[in-house]
Coordinates of C-alpha atoms in Angstrom, one line a residue:
Chain W
M1 CA -19.9 31.3 -19.2
S2 CA -16.5 33.0 -19.5
I3 CA -18.0 35.5 -22.0
S4 CA -20.8 36.7 -19.8
Q5 CA -18.2 37.1 -17.0
T6 CA -15.7 39.1 -18.8
S7 CA -18.6 41.5 -20.2
A8 CA -19.9 41.9 -16.5
I9 CA -16.6 42.8 -15.1
A10 CA -15.4 45.3 -17.9
P11 CA -17.3 48.3 -17.0
G12 CA -15.9 49.6 -13.9
R13 CA -12.9 48.2 -12.2
A14 CA -13.5 50.3 -9.0
K15 CA -16.7 48.6 -8.4
A16 CA -15.0 45.1 -8.7
A17 CA -12.3 46.3 -6.4
L18 CA -14.9 47.4 -3.7
G19 CA -16.7 44.2 -4.2
A20 CA -13.4 42.4 -3.5
L21 CA -12.8 44.6 -0.4
R22 CA -16.4 43.6 0.9
K23 CA -15.7 40.1 0.4
V24 CA -12.5 40.1 2.1
A25 CA -14.3 42.0 5.1
A26 CA -16.9 39.4 5.1
S27 CA -14.5 36.6 5.4
F28 CA -12.7 38.5 8.3
A29 CA -16.2 38.8 10.0
V30 CA -16.6 35.0 9.5
I31 CA -13.2 34.4 11.0
L32 CA -13.9 36.5 14.1
T33 CA -17.1 34.6 14.9
T34 CA -15.2 31.4 14.3
L35 CA -12.7 32.4 16.7
L36 CA -15.3 33.4 19.3
G37 CA -16.9 30.1 18.8
L38 CA -13.6 28.4 19.4
L39 CA -13.2 30.3 22.5
V40 CA -16.5 29.3 23.5
I41 CA -15.8 25.8 22.9
T42 CA -12.3 26.0 25.2
F43 CA -14.3 27.9 27.9
V44 CA -16.9 25.4 28.2
V45 CA -14.6 22.6 28.1
G46 CA -12.6 24.0 30.8
R47 CA -15.7 24.3 33.0
M48 CA -16.7 20.8 32.3
V49 CA -13.8 19.2 33.8
P50 CA -15.0 17.1 36.8
A51 CA -11.8 17.8 38.9
D52 CA -12.0 21.1 41.1
P53 CA -10.0 23.6 39.7
V54 CA -9.2 25.1 43.2
I55 CA -7.9 22.0 44.5
A56 CA -5.8 21.6 41.3
V57 CA -3.9 24.7 42.5
I58 CA -3.8 24.4 46.4
G59 CA -3.8 20.6 46.7
D60 CA -6.4 18.6 48.8
Q61 CA -4.5 19.3 52.1
A62 CA -5.4 23.1 52.3
D63 CA -8.0 24.3 54.9
H64 CA -11.4 25.8 54.3
E65 CA -10.4 29.3 54.6
T66 CA -7.5 29.1 52.0
Y67 CA -10.0 27.4 49.7
E68 CA -12.5 30.1 50.0
R69 CA -9.8 32.6 49.2
V70 CA -8.4 30.8 46.3
Y71 CA -12.0 30.2 44.8
K72 CA -12.6 34.1 44.9
E73 CA -9.1 34.7 43.7
M74 CA -9.8 32.7 40.6
G75 CA -13.0 34.4 40.1
L76 CA -15.0 31.3 40.3
D77 CA -17.7 33.2 42.6
Q78 CA -18.5 35.4 39.5
P79 CA -21.4 34.8 37.0
L80 CA -20.4 32.7 34.1
Y81 CA -20.4 35.5 31.6
V82 CA -18.2 37.6 33.6
Q83 CA -15.7 34.7 33.9
F84 CA -16.0 34.2 30.1
A85 CA -15.1 38.1 29.6
T86 CA -12.0 37.4 32.1
Y87 CA -11.1 34.4 30.0
L88 CA -11.2 36.5 26.8
G89 CA -9.1 39.2 28.1
N90 CA -6.6 36.8 29.3
V91 CA -6.5 35.1 26.1
A92 CA -6.2 38.5 24.3
H93 CA -3.0 39.1 26.6
L94 CA -1.8 35.5 25.5
D95 CA -2.3 34.7 29.2
F96 CA -3.5 30.9 29.1
G97 CA -2.6 30.3 33.0
Q98 CA 0.1 28.4 34.5
S99 CA 1.1 24.7 33.6
H100 CA 1.0 22.6 36.8
V101 CA 3.5 20.2 35.4
T102 CA 6.2 22.5 34.0
K103 CA 5.3 25.4 36.3
N104 CA 5.7 27.7 33.4
A105 CA 3.2 30.1 31.9
V106 CA 1.6 28.0 29.2
S107 CA 2.2 30.8 26.9
S108 CA 5.8 30.4 27.1
D109 CA 5.7 26.8 27.0
L110 CA 3.9 26.8 23.8
A111 CA 6.4 29.3 22.2
R112 CA 9.0 26.7 23.3
V113 CA 7.3 23.7 21.6
F114 CA 5.8 25.3 18.6
P115 CA 8.7 25.6 16.3
A116 CA 9.4 21.9 16.6
T117 CA 5.8 21.0 15.3
L118 CA 6.0 23.8 12.6
E119 CA 9.1 22.2 11.4
L120 CA 7.6 18.6 11.2
A121 CA 4.3 19.4 9.7
T122 CA 5.8 21.9 7.1
L123 CA 8.1 19.3 6.0
A124 CA 5.5 16.7 5.8
T125 CA 3.2 18.7 3.8
L126 CA 5.8 19.3 1.4
I127 CA 6.5 15.7 1.0
G128 CA 2.7 15.0 0.8
A129 CA 2.3 17.6 -1.9
G130 CA 5.4 16.9 -3.6
F131 CA 4.5 13.4 -4.1
G132 CA 0.7 13.5 -3.9
I133 CA -0.2 16.0 -6.5
P134 CA 1.9 14.7 -9.3
L135 CA 0.6 11.1 -8.4
G136 CA -3.1 12.4 -8.6
I137 CA -2.7 14.0 -12.0
I138 CA -0.8 11.1 -13.4
S139 CA -3.5 8.7 -12.2
A140 CA -6.2 11.2 -13.7
V141 CA -4.4 11.4 -17.2
R142 CA -3.8 7.5 -17.1
K143 CA -7.4 6.8 -15.7
G144 CA -8.0 3.1 -15.6
T145 CA -4.5 1.8 -16.2
W146 CA -2.3 0.2 -13.5
V147 CA -0.7 3.5 -12.4
D148 CA -4.2 4.6 -11.6
H149 CA -5.1 1.3 -9.7
L150 CA -1.6 1.5 -7.8
A151 CA -2.2 5.2 -6.9
R152 CA -5.7 4.2 -5.7
I153 CA -4.5 1.5 -3.4
V154 CA -1.5 3.6 -2.1
G155 CA -4.1 6.4 -1.3
L156 CA -6.6 4.1 0.3
L157 CA -4.0 2.6 2.3
G158 CA -2.8 5.9 3.7
H159 CA -6.2 6.9 4.5
S160 CA -6.8 3.8 6.6
T161 CA -3.5 3.1 8.3
P162 CA -3.5 4.0 12.0
I163 CA -0.6 6.5 12.0
F164 CA 0.6 5.9 15.5
W165 CA 0.7 2.3 14.8
L166 CA 2.8 2.9 11.5
G167 CA 5.1 5.1 13.4
T168 CA 5.7 2.3 16.0
I169 CA 6.4 -0.3 13.5
V170 CA 8.8 2.0 11.7
I171 CA 10.7 2.5 14.9
L172 CA 10.5 -1.4 15.4
V173 CA 12.1 -2.2 11.9
F174 CA 14.1 0.6 11.2
Y175 CA 15.4 1.7 14.5
A176 CA 15.4 -1.6 16.6
K177 CA 16.1 -4.1 13.8
F178 CA 18.4 -2.5 11.6
G179 CA 19.6 0.8 13.5
L180 CA 18.9 2.9 10.5
I181 CA 17.2 5.9 12.2
P182 CA 17.5 7.3 15.5
G183 CA 14.7 6.5 17.8
S184 CA 13.4 9.7 19.1
G185 CA 13.9 13.3 19.6
R186 CA 15.0 16.1 17.3
L187 CA 18.7 15.7 17.7
D188 CA 21.4 13.3 19.2
V189 CA 22.4 14.3 22.7
Y190 CA 25.9 15.6 21.7
N191 CA 24.4 17.8 19.0
E192 CA 21.9 19.2 21.5
G193 CA 22.1 23.1 21.9
L194 CA 24.8 23.7 19.3
V195 CA 22.7 25.9 17.1
D196 CA 20.4 28.3 18.4
G197 CA 19.2 30.3 15.6
P198 CA 16.5 32.9 14.8
T199 CA 14.0 30.4 13.3
H200 CA 14.0 27.7 16.0
S201 CA 13.7 25.3 13.2
I202 CA 16.9 23.1 13.7
L203 CA 17.2 22.3 9.9
V204 CA 17.1 26.0 9.0
D205 CA 19.2 27.2 11.9
A206 CA 21.8 24.5 11.1
V207 CA 22.0 25.8 7.7
L208 CA 22.4 29.4 8.6
A209 CA 25.2 28.6 11.2
G210 CA 26.8 26.3 8.4
E211 CA 26.7 23.5 11.1
W212 CA 26.4 20.6 8.5
E213 CA 26.7 17.8 11.0
V214 CA 24.0 19.2 13.0
F215 CA 21.8 19.4 9.9
G216 CA 22.6 15.8 8.8
D217 CA 21.6 14.7 12.3
A218 CA 18.5 16.8 12.4
L219 CA 17.5 15.6 9.1
L220 CA 18.0 11.9 10.0
H221 CA 15.7 12.6 13.1
V222 CA 13.0 14.2 11.4
A223 CA 12.8 11.8 8.3
A224 CA 10.8 9.1 9.7
P225 CA 8.2 11.1 11.2
A226 CA 7.9 13.5 8.3
L227 CA 7.6 10.7 5.9
I228 CA 4.9 8.9 7.8
L229 CA 2.8 12.0 8.2
G230 CA 3.7 13.0 4.6
Y231 CA 2.2 9.7 3.5
A232 CA -0.9 10.5 5.2
A233 CA -1.1 13.8 3.5
M234 CA -0.2 12.4 0.1
A235 CA -3.1 9.8 0.3
Y236 CA -5.4 12.9 0.6
L237 CA -3.8 15.2 -2.0
S238 CA -3.5 12.5 -4.6
R239 CA -7.0 11.7 -4.4
M240 CA -8.3 15.2 -4.4
S241 CA -6.0 16.3 -7.2
R242 CA -7.1 13.2 -9.3
S243 CA -10.6 14.2 -9.1
F244 CA -9.7 18.0 -9.9
M245 CA -7.9 16.7 -12.8
L246 CA -10.7 14.4 -14.2
E247 CA -13.1 17.4 -13.9
Q248 CA -10.8 19.5 -16.1
L249 CA -10.2 16.8 -18.7
R250 CA -13.8 16.4 -19.2
Q251 CA -14.2 20.0 -20.2
E252 CA -14.7 21.2 -23.9
Y253 CA -11.4 23.3 -24.1
V254 CA -9.3 19.9 -23.6
L255 CA -11.3 18.7 -26.7
T256 CA -10.5 21.7 -28.6
A257 CA -6.8 21.6 -27.7
K258 CA -6.7 18.0 -28.7
A259 CA -8.5 19.1 -31.8
K260 CA -5.9 21.6 -32.8
G261 CA -3.2 19.0 -32.3
L262 CA -1.9 19.9 -28.9
G263 CA 0.3 17.2 -27.4
Q264 CA -1.0 15.6 -24.0
R265 CA 1.6 17.1 -22.0
A266 CA 0.9 20.6 -23.1
I267 CA -2.9 20.0 -22.5
V268 CA -2.5 18.5 -19.2
W269 CA 0.3 20.9 -17.7
R270 CA -0.3 24.1 -19.6
H271 CA -4.0 24.3 -19.6
A272 CA -5.8 21.9 -17.2
F273 CA -3.1 22.2 -14.4
R274 CA -3.3 26.0 -14.6
N275 CA -7.0 25.8 -13.9
I276 CA -6.7 23.6 -10.8
R277 CA -3.7 25.5 -9.2
V278 CA -5.8 27.5 -6.9
Q279 CA -8.0 24.5 -5.8
L280 CA -4.8 22.7 -5.2
L281 CA -3.6 25.4 -2.9
T282 CA -6.7 25.1 -1.0
I283 CA -6.5 21.4 -0.4
V284 CA -2.7 21.8 0.6
A285 CA -3.8 24.2 3.2
L286 CA -6.6 21.6 4.4
A287 CA -4.0 18.8 4.5
Y288 CA -1.9 21.1 6.7
C289 CA -4.8 21.5 9.2
G290 CA -5.4 17.7 9.0
L291 CA -1.4 17.0 9.7
L292 CA -1.9 18.9 13.2
D293 CA -4.2 15.9 14.0
G294 CA -1.5 13.6 13.0
T295 CA 1.5 15.4 14.8
V296 CA -0.3 14.8 18.1
L297 CA 0.0 11.0 17.5
I298 CA 3.3 10.8 15.7
E299 CA 4.9 13.3 18.1
T300 CA 4.1 10.9 20.8
V301 CA 5.4 7.8 19.2
F302 CA 8.8 9.5 18.2
A303 CA 9.0 11.8 21.4
W304 CA 9.2 14.7 19.2
P305 CA 9.4 17.7 21.6
G306 CA 6.5 19.6 20.0
L307 CA 3.1 20.9 20.6
G308 CA 1.4 17.3 20.1
Q309 CA 3.8 15.8 22.8
Y310 CA 3.1 18.8 25.2
L311 CA -0.6 18.2 24.6
T312 CA -0.6 14.5 25.2
S313 CA 1.7 14.8 28.4
A314 CA -0.6 17.6 29.7
L315 CA -3.6 15.2 29.0
F316 CA -1.8 12.5 30.8
F317 CA -1.4 14.8 34.0
A318 CA -4.8 16.4 33.7
D319 CA -3.0 19.6 33.4
M320 CA -6.2 21.6 31.7
N321 CA -4.4 24.9 31.4
A322 CA -1.8 23.4 29.2
V323 CA -4.4 21.3 27.3
L324 CA -6.8 24.1 26.7
G325 CA -4.0 26.4 25.6
S326 CA -2.7 23.9 23.0
V327 CA -6.1 23.0 21.9
L328 CA -6.7 26.7 21.5
L329 CA -3.4 27.3 19.4
I330 CA -4.2 24.5 17.1
G331 CA -7.7 25.8 16.5
I332 CA -6.3 29.3 15.8
I333 CA -3.7 27.8 13.4
S334 CA -6.4 26.1 11.4
I335 CA -8.5 29.0 11.2
A336 CA -5.6 31.3 10.1
I337 CA -4.5 28.5 7.5
N338 CA -8.3 28.5 6.3
L339 CA -8.4 32.3 6.1
L340 CA -5.1 32.4 4.1
S341 CA -6.3 29.8 1.4
D342 CA -9.7 31.6 1.3
L343 CA -8.1 35.0 0.6
T344 CA -5.5 33.3 -1.9
Y345 CA -8.6 31.6 -3.6
R346 CA -10.5 35.0 -3.8
F347 CA -7.4 36.8 -5.4
L348 CA -6.0 34.1 -7.7
D349 CA -9.0 32.6 -9.0
P350 CA -10.5 35.1 -11.7
R351 CA -13.8 33.4 -11.2
T352 CA -14.4 34.5 -7.6
R353 CA -13.3 38.3 -8.5
Chain Z
M1 CA -43.7 -0.1 -3.7
R2 CA -42.3 -2.7 -1.6
Q3 CA -41.4 -4.7 -4.9
A4 CA -39.7 -1.4 -6.2
R5 CA -37.6 -1.2 -3.0
L6 CA -36.7 -4.8 -3.3
H7 CA -35.8 -4.4 -6.9
K8 CA -33.5 -1.3 -6.0
A9 CA -31.9 -3.3 -3.2
Y10 CA -31.3 -5.9 -5.7
V11 CA -29.7 -3.7 -8.3
L12 CA -27.4 -2.3 -5.5
W13 CA -26.3 -5.7 -4.6
L14 CA -25.5 -6.7 -8.3
S15 CA -23.3 -3.6 -8.7
L16 CA -21.8 -4.1 -5.4
I17 CA -20.6 -7.8 -6.4
A18 CA -19.4 -6.3 -9.7
N19 CA -16.9 -4.0 -7.8
P20 CA -14.6 -6.4 -6.5
L21 CA -12.8 -4.0 -4.0
A22 CA -16.0 -2.7 -2.8
F23 CA -17.3 -6.4 -2.2
A24 CA -14.2 -7.3 -0.4
G25 CA -14.6 -4.3 1.9
F26 CA -18.3 -5.2 2.3
L27 CA -17.2 -8.9 3.4
V28 CA -14.7 -7.5 5.8
V29 CA -17.3 -5.3 7.4
V30 CA -19.7 -8.3 7.7
G31 CA -16.9 -10.4 9.0
L32 CA -16.4 -7.7 11.8
V33 CA -20.0 -8.0 12.7
L34 CA -19.9 -11.7 12.8
V35 CA -16.8 -11.7 15.0
A36 CA -18.2 -9.2 17.3
T37 CA -21.6 -11.2 17.5
F38 CA -20.0 -14.5 18.2
A39 CA -17.0 -13.5 20.0
P40 CA -17.6 -15.9 22.9
L41 CA -17.7 -18.8 20.7
L42 CA -14.6 -17.6 18.6
A43 CA -12.4 -16.7 21.4
N44 CA -10.3 -19.6 22.9
H45 CA -9.2 -17.7 26.0
D46 CA -10.8 -15.4 28.6
P47 CA -9.9 -12.0 27.3
I48 CA -9.4 -10.3 30.6
L49 CA -8.1 -13.2 32.8
Q50 CA -4.8 -12.4 33.7
D51 CA -1.9 -15.4 34.2
L52 CA 1.4 -13.7 34.8
T53 CA 3.3 -17.1 34.4
M54 CA 2.1 -17.0 30.5
A55 CA 3.3 -13.4 30.2
L56 CA 4.7 -12.0 26.5
K57 CA 4.5 -15.6 25.1
P58 CA 5.2 -15.5 21.3
P59 CA 2.4 -16.7 19.0
S60 CA 2.0 -20.7 19.2
A61 CA -0.6 -23.4 18.8
V62 CA -2.4 -22.6 22.2
N63 CA -2.0 -18.8 21.9
W64 CA -2.3 -17.9 18.2
F65 CA -1.2 -14.4 18.4
G66 CA 0.9 -14.8 21.7
T67 CA 0.3 -13.4 25.0
D68 CA 0.4 -9.8 26.4
E69 CA 2.3 -8.5 29.5
F70 CA -0.3 -10.0 31.9
G71 CA -0.5 -13.3 30.1
R72 CA -3.9 -12.5 28.4
D73 CA -4.5 -14.2 25.1
V74 CA -3.9 -11.4 22.2
Y75 CA -6.1 -13.4 19.9
S76 CA -9.0 -13.5 22.3
R77 CA -8.7 -10.0 23.3
L78 CA -8.8 -9.2 19.5
V79 CA -11.8 -11.1 19.0
Y80 CA -13.6 -9.2 22.0
G81 CA -12.1 -6.0 20.8
A82 CA -14.1 -6.1 17.6
R83 CA -17.1 -5.6 19.9
T84 CA -15.6 -2.4 21.2
T85 CA -14.9 -1.2 17.7
L86 CA -18.2 -2.1 16.4
Y87 CA -19.9 -0.5 19.7
I88 CA -18.0 2.8 19.2
S89 CA -18.8 3.1 15.4
V90 CA -22.6 2.1 15.7
L91 CA -23.0 4.4 18.7
V92 CA -21.4 7.3 17.0
T93 CA -23.4 6.6 13.9
V94 CA -26.7 6.2 15.7
I95 CA -26.1 9.7 17.5
V96 CA -24.7 11.6 14.6
A97 CA -26.9 10.7 11.7
P98 CA -30.4 12.2 13.2
I99 CA -28.6 15.1 14.8
G100 CA -26.6 16.1 11.6
F101 CA -29.6 15.4 9.4
A102 CA -32.0 17.6 11.8
I103 CA -29.5 20.5 12.0
G104 CA -28.6 20.6 8.2
A105 CA -32.1 19.8 7.1
T106 CA -33.7 22.7 9.3
A107 CA -31.1 25.2 8.1
G108 CA -31.6 24.3 4.5
Y109 CA -35.3 24.2 5.0
L110 CA -35.8 27.4 7.1
G111 CA -33.1 29.5 5.4
G112 CA -32.6 33.0 6.7
W113 CA -30.9 33.6 9.9
V114 CA -31.5 30.2 11.2
D115 CA -29.4 28.8 8.3
V116 CA -26.6 31.5 9.2
V117 CA -26.6 30.7 12.8
L118 CA -26.7 26.9 12.4
M119 CA -23.8 26.8 9.5
R120 CA -21.8 29.1 11.5
I121 CA -21.7 26.8 14.5
T122 CA -21.3 23.8 12.0
D123 CA -18.2 25.6 10.4
I124 CA -16.7 26.4 14.0
F125 CA -16.6 22.7 14.8
L126 CA -15.5 21.9 11.3
S127 CA -12.4 24.3 11.6
F128 CA -11.0 22.2 14.3
P129 CA -8.8 19.0 13.5
S130 CA -11.0 16.3 14.8
L131 CA -8.8 14.3 17.0
V132 CA -7.7 17.4 18.8
L133 CA -11.4 18.4 19.3
A134 CA -12.2 14.8 20.4
L135 CA -9.1 15.0 22.6
A136 CA -10.1 18.1 24.4
F137 CA -13.8 16.9 25.2
S138 CA -12.6 13.4 26.4
A139 CA -10.0 15.2 28.5
A140 CA -12.9 17.3 30.1
L141 CA -15.4 14.5 30.3
G142 CA -13.0 12.1 31.6
P143 CA -11.5 8.9 30.1
G144 CA -14.0 6.0 29.1
I145 CA -15.7 4.5 26.2
E146 CA -19.0 6.3 26.5
N147 CA -17.2 9.8 26.8
A148 CA -15.1 8.6 23.8
V149 CA -18.1 8.1 21.8
I150 CA -19.5 11.6 22.8
A151 CA -16.4 13.2 21.9
I152 CA -16.0 11.6 18.6
A153 CA -19.7 12.2 17.7
L154 CA -19.2 16.0 18.5
T155 CA -16.5 15.9 15.5
V156 CA -18.3 13.8 13.1
W157 CA -21.7 15.6 13.0
P158 CA -20.7 18.8 11.0
P159 CA -20.1 17.4 7.7
I160 CA -23.5 15.2 8.0
A161 CA -25.1 18.5 8.7
R162 CA -23.7 20.4 5.7
L163 CA -24.5 17.4 3.5
A164 CA -28.0 17.5 4.7
R165 CA -28.4 21.1 4.0
A166 CA -27.1 20.9 0.7
E167 CA -29.5 18.0 -0.2
T168 CA -32.5 19.8 1.4
L169 CA -31.7 22.9 -0.7
T170 CA -32.1 20.9 -3.7
F171 CA -35.5 19.7 -2.7
R172 CA -36.7 22.7 -1.1
A173 CA -38.6 24.3 -4.1
A174 CA -39.7 21.0 -5.5
D175 CA -43.3 20.7 -6.5
F176 CA -43.8 17.7 -4.1
V177 CA -42.6 19.8 -1.1
V178 CA -44.9 22.8 -2.2
A179 CA -47.8 20.4 -2.5
A180 CA -47.2 18.8 1.0
E181 CA -46.8 22.4 2.3
L182 CA -50.2 23.4 0.7
Q183 CA -51.9 20.3 2.3
G184 CA -50.8 21.8 5.5
A185 CA -48.0 19.6 6.3
G186 CA -45.7 20.9 9.1
M187 CA -41.8 21.2 9.0
G188 CA -41.3 18.0 10.8
R189 CA -43.5 16.0 8.6
I190 CA -42.0 17.4 5.5
L191 CA -38.4 16.8 6.7
F192 CA -38.9 13.3 8.0
R193 CA -41.5 11.9 5.7
H194 CA -40.2 13.6 2.2
I195 CA -36.7 14.8 2.6
V196 CA -35.2 11.8 4.7
P197 CA -35.9 9.3 1.9
L198 CA -34.2 11.5 -0.6
C199 CA -31.0 12.6 1.5
A200 CA -30.6 9.0 2.8
P201 CA -28.3 7.4 0.0
S202 CA -25.8 10.2 0.1
I203 CA -25.7 10.3 3.9
I204 CA -25.5 6.6 4.2
I205 CA -22.1 6.9 1.8
R206 CA -21.0 9.8 3.7
L207 CA -21.4 7.8 7.1
T208 CA -19.7 4.8 5.6
L209 CA -16.6 6.8 4.4
N210 CA -16.6 8.5 7.6
M211 CA -16.7 5.2 9.4
S212 CA -12.9 4.7 8.9
S213 CA -12.1 8.1 10.5
V214 CA -14.4 7.2 13.3
I215 CA -12.4 4.0 13.9
L216 CA -9.1 5.7 13.7
T217 CA -10.0 8.5 16.0
A218 CA -11.3 5.9 18.5
A219 CA -8.1 3.9 18.1
G220 CA -6.1 7.2 18.6
L221 CA -8.0 8.1 21.7
G222 CA -7.5 4.4 23.0
F223 CA -3.8 4.8 22.1
L224 CA -3.6 7.9 24.2
G225 CA -5.3 6.2 27.1
L226 CA -8.6 8.2 26.7
G227 CA -10.8 5.7 25.3
A228 CA -11.9 2.3 26.6
Q229 CA -10.4 1.6 30.0
P230 CA -8.4 -1.5 31.0
P231 CA -9.3 -4.4 31.2
M232 CA -11.8 -3.7 28.5
P233 CA -10.1 -4.9 25.1
E234 CA -9.7 -2.1 22.5
W235 CA -7.5 -2.3 19.6
G236 CA -5.7 1.2 20.0
A237 CA -5.2 0.6 23.7
M238 CA -3.8 -2.9 22.9
A239 CA -1.2 -1.4 20.4
A240 CA -0.3 1.3 23.0
S241 CA 0.5 -1.0 25.8
G242 CA 2.6 -3.2 23.6
R243 CA 5.0 -0.3 22.7
Q244 CA 6.7 -0.8 26.0
Y245 CA 7.5 -4.4 25.0
L246 CA 8.2 -3.5 21.3
L247 CA 11.6 -5.2 21.2
D248 CA 10.5 -8.4 23.0
A249 CA 7.1 -8.9 21.7
W250 CA 6.5 -7.5 18.3
W251 CA 3.1 -9.2 18.2
L252 CA 1.5 -7.1 20.7
T253 CA 1.5 -3.9 18.8
T254 CA 1.5 -5.4 15.2
V255 CA -1.5 -7.6 15.6
P256 CA -4.0 -5.1 16.7
G257 CA -2.6 -2.3 14.2
I258 CA -3.3 -4.7 11.2
A259 CA -6.9 -5.3 12.7
I260 CA -7.6 -1.7 12.8
L261 CA -6.0 -1.1 9.3
L262 CA -8.3 -4.0 7.8
V263 CA -11.2 -2.7 9.4
S264 CA -10.9 1.0 8.4
L265 CA -9.6 0.0 4.9
A266 CA -12.8 -2.1 4.4
F267 CA -15.0 0.9 5.2
N268 CA -13.2 3.0 3.0
L269 CA -13.4 0.5 -0.1
L270 CA -17.2 0.0 0.7
G271 CA -17.7 3.8 0.9
D272 CA -15.8 4.3 -2.3
G273 CA -17.5 1.5 -4.0
L274 CA -21.0 2.9 -2.8
R275 CA -20.2 6.3 -4.0
D276 CA -19.1 5.2 -7.4
I277 CA -22.4 3.0 -7.7
M278 CA -24.6 6.1 -6.9
D279 CA -22.4 8.9 -8.3
P280 CA -20.5 7.4 -11.0
R281 CA -18.7 10.7 -12.0
N282 CA -15.5 10.0 -10.3
A283 CA -15.2 6.3 -11.1

């Protein structure tokens, strides 16, 4: 397979570059349609709400005249496609409307809460990848041994555990019974507002400011939710990397390497692992998207002031602008992550060039 | 024909018994169905009858898993909650399997722009984290178990459609399909008489593996107050209401959570086992 490919690529690098460019353009076109579809979904969801949007703004005490005026002001008398165009324009200006609960613009609320989620999800992904990928590879290499079975059980449990429940149990045991972890939030009250750095990630900002006490406090707060989310990611990543690795170990080049007397370590890490690096990157990206789901629940459990908690409290108060803004943001993040992993895939994997 | 089918089912049964983990999963799933069916016989209290004098009692001989904040028996609510879980997962499956198959198989069979359009729509739904999408829909539709089913179904069909498309593509040019076309069979007949039987096994495995994420999503919605509404017993909502009394009444949250974990683990084990039997490459 590889011989025919190299001979096909060799005559004309320019052509290959053009092809790559076309592929990138194609994947951007795909992204644009996906984004449009996403906006259609949030728009439709916004229209499906049974509650009258006008009454949500003016209250049910207002007279008929005010109602009519606000109805027109909100553009609800326009045909649907005009309303959709207005919606697109607003979103392009990052205008998601006003939150009825916080009374702020939803976009500024989102900018405020998002860094907390980013910090949590990134840490969880690092934990998940750091433990999951080695675990998967070891269980592929030692297929059928107790390590493999243990990894499988750990993985299946991670797949099956309701994450909000695990979070609650961890609070019950480690906070309430043993007092080992703080119960909620990102920091203790007396550390609140001590660091205000450029990244809005308290961990990074505290290091930059040299506030090690704040850093320790923040680390203690983030530990439990990040470990729980990381466990869920680990379950997925170990399972996938196991099956990728098994696929490689079945290949003939592994047999060749063995035949020429290469040790197992060299075969696994120098040959097989190199071949699955790009695939692994893709599934880490997917795991990151999946974590956005988990953050919604885990932030609610740990009162973590991020996007997930913002979304669930907006749901609770039927604050649709805030709900749709958050949903849109989460959708856009997952599209962006998918795009990134797609592009890295195209550029790093020689087979797709 | 019938004998061949029976034989196939028998072989499947033998391989299932040979795989202890998958068989354990199978037993739990059967147990769930039995508990849901015979809930009135198994429960020893009324699941929705409130008795505030009995509120927050720890597990005892009378109330096996204790009582909740309204004095309702947790064990009986757990037993009836099996009905809710089964109701949601069966309904989602019944909705999703034909829709996912129809969309995927149509795309794969017709190809061309139909394929492109249908698969783009599928990808749009796939690109959303499923709980967030379900949250958005159930927020719009309003809380309630039927709306939760619709919301979950909207997040589950895309992988089924992708699978059905892939399977249809492999059979698209097969001789028996061409022969049926030459005999004048229409698209509906070919898809539902010829393609369905061939796709069914892999779709069933996919649905079984999906079942655990359906159950977890349903529990998550219930936890956020968007699923089944009180006083209907639902495991996710039961675990959520227990959080307020976490320190005094650990059983309120612990017990329903273990039930969710057990059932979702069982579906995962069963699905894994079925896949290993049908597709032994990853075993």
